GROMACS .gro file of C-alpha atoms in nm:
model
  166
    1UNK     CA    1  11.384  -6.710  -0.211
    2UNK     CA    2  11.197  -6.539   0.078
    3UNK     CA    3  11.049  -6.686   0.362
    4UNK     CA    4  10.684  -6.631   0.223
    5UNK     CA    5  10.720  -6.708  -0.084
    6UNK     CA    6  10.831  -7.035   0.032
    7UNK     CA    7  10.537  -7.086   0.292
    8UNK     CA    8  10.311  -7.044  -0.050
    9UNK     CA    9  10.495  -7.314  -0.228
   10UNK     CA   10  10.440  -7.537   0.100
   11UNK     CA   11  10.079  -7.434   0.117
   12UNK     CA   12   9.998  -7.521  -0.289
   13UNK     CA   13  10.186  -7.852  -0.226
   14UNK     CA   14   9.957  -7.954   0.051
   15UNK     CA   15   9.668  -7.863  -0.151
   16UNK     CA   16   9.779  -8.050  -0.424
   17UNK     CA   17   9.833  -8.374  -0.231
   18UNK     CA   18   9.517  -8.351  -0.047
   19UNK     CA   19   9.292  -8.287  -0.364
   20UNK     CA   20   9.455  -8.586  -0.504
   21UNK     CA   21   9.345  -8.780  -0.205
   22UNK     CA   22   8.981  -8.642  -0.231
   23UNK     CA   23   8.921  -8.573  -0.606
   24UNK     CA   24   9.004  -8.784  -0.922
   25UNK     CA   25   8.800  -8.912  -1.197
   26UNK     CA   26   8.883  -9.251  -1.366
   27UNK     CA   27   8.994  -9.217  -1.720
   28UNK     CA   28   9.004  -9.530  -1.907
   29UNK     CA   29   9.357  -9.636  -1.847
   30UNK     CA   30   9.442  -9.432  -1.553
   31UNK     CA   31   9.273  -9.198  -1.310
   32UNK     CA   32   9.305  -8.774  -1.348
   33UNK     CA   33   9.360  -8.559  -1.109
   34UNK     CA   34   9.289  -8.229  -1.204
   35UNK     CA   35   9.392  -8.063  -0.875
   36UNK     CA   36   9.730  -8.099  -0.942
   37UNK     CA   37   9.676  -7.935  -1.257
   38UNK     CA   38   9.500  -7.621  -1.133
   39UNK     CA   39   9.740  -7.587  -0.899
   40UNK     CA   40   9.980  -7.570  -1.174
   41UNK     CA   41   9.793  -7.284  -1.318
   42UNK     CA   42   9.749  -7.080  -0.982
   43UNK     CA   43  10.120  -7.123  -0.952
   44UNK     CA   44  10.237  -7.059  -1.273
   45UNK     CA   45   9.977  -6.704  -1.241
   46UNK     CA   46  10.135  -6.589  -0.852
   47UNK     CA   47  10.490  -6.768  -0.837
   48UNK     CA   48  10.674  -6.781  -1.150
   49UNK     CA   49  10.800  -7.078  -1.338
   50UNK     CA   50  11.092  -7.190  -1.096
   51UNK     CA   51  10.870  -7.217  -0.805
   52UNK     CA   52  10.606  -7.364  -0.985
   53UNK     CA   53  10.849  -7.637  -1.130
   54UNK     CA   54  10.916  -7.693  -0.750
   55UNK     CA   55  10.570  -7.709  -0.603
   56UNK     CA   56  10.515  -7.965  -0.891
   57UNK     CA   57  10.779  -8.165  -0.869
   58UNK     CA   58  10.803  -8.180  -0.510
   59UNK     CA   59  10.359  -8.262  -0.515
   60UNK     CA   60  10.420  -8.597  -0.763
   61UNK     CA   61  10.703  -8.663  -0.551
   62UNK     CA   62  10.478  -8.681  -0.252
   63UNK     CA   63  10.175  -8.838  -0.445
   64UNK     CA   64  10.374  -9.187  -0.586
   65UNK     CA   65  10.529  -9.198  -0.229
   66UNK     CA   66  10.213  -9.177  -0.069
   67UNK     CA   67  10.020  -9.399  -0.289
   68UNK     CA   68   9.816  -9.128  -0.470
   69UNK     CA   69  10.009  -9.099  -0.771
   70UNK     CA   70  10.220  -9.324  -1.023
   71UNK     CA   71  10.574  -9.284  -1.161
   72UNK     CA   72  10.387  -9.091  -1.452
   73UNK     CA   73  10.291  -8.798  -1.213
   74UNK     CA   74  10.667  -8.656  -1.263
   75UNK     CA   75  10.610  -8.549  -1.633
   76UNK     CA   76  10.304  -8.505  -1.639
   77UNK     CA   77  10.303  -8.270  -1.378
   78UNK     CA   78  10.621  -8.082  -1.446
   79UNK     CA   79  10.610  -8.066  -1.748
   80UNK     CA   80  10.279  -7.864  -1.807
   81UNK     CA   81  10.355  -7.671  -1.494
   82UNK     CA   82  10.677  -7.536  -1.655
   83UNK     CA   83  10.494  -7.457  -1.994
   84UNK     CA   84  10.179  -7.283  -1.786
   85UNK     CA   85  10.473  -7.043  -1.628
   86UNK     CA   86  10.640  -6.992  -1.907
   87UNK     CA   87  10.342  -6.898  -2.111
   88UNK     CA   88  10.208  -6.623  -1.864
   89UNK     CA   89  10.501  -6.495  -1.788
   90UNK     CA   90  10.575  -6.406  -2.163
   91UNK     CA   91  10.191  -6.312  -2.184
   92UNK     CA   92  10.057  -6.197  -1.919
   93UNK     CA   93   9.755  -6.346  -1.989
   94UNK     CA   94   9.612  -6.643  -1.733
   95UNK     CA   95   9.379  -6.800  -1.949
   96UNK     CA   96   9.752  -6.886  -2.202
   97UNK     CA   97   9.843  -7.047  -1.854
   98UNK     CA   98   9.579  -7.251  -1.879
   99UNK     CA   99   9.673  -7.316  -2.247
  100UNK     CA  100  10.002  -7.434  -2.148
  101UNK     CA  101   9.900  -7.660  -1.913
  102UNK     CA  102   9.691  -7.845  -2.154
  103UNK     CA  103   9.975  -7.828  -2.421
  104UNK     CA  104  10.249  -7.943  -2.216
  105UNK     CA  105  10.057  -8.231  -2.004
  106UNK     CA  106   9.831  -8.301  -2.264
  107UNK     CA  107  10.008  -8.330  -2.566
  108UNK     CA  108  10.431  -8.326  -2.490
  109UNK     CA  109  10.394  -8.503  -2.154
  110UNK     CA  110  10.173  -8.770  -2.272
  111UNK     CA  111  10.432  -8.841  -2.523
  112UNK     CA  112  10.744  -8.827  -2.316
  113UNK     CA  113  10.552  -9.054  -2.036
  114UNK     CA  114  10.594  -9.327  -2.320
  115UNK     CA  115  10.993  -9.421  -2.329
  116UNK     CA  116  10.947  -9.303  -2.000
  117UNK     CA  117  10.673  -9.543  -1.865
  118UNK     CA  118  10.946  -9.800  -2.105
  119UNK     CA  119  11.234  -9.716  -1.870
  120UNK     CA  120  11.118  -9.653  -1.554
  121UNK     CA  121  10.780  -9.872  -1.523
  122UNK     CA  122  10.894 -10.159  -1.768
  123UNK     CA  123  10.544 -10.109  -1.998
  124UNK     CA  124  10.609 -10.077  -2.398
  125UNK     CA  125  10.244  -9.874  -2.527
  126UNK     CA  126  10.165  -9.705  -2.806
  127UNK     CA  127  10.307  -9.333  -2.874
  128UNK     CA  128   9.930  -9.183  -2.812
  129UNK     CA  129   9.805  -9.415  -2.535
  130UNK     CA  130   9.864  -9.176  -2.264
  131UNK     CA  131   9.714  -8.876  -2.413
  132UNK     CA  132   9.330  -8.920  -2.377
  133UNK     CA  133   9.380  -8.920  -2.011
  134UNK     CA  134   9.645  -8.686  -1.988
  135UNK     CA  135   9.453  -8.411  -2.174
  136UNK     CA  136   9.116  -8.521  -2.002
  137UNK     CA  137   9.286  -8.432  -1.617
  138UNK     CA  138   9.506  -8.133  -1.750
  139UNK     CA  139   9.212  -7.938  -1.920
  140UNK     CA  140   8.982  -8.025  -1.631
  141UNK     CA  141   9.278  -7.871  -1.396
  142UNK     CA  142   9.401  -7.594  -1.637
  143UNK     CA  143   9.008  -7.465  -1.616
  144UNK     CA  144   8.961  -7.468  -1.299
  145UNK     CA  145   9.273  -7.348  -1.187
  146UNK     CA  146   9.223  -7.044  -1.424
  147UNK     CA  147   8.871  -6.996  -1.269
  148UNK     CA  148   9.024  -7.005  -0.931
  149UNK     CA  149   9.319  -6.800  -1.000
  150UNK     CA  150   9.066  -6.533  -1.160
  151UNK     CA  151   8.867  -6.454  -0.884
  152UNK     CA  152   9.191  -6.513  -0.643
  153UNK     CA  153   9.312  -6.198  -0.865
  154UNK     CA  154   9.003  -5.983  -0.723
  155UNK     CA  155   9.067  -6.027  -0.362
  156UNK     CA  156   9.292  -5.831  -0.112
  157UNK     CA  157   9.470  -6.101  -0.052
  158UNK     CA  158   9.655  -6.209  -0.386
  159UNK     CA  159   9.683  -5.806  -0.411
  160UNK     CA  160   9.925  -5.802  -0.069
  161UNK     CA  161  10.068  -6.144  -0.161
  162UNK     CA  162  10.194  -5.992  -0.513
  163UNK     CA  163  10.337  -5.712  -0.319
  164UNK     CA  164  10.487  -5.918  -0.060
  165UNK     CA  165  10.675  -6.169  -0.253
  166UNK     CA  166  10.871  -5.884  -0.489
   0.00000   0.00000   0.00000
């Protein structure tokens, strides 16, 4: 993995941690944070899904050991990340990374984070008690990420970055 590429993974992380810091709307049961999310999306559209599994996995690592985040922001996080990447890079098309966001936070994530939340957090919840506020902070993040990553696709700069990191 080159040197840049890298230095973009480092630079989405910190983005991602600090918008959780600054932005997150309370859900019910939990809080979202939809920055994580976009930044999901914007990976999944310039990085590819291996990076973009690492930027968000390394982000909710960061987040639950800085306070920002719970135990819950490893699947849900990773787990839509990996489905946004996968589904533009057999598309092509951002707004399906969007899409897969919301599908695999939303919906699969929400119920994996229950025998998860069992094991890991010692809570027993119903199978769909995650979901509203899983799908509330993914398709917040998954639009705005596609927004952003849309008119990031007009400038000069994603142009060069494209070119530099192949």
């Amino acid at each position: 993995m080159s040197i840049r590429k890298l230095t973009i993974m480092a630079i989405l992380v910190a983005i991602a941690v600090a918008g959780s810091t600054f932005v997150s709307i309370p859900t019910g049961i939990a809080r979202a944070y939809p920055v994580q999310h976009a930044i999901n999306v914007i990976s999944a559209i310039i990085l590819g899904p291996v990076p973009t599994v690492m930027v968000a996995l390394v982000t909710a690592i960061i987040r639950i050991l800085t306070g920002t985040g719970s135990l819950l922001a490893i699947p849900g996080s990773v787990i839509g990340a990996l489905c946004a990447a996968l589904a533009y890079k057999y598309s092509g098309k951002q707004w399906l990374a969007g899409v897969g966001e919301m599908f695999g936070t939303g919906i699969i994530a929400s119920l994996i984070a229950v025998p998860y939340a069992h094991l890991f957090m010692g809570t027993s919840v119903a199978a769909l008690f995650f979901m509203p506020a899983f799908l509330t902070s993914s398709t917040i993040g998954a639009v705005l990420g596609v927004v952003i990553a849309s008119n990031l696709r007009k400038t000069v700069f994603v142009t060069n970055l494209n070119t530099l990191l192949k």
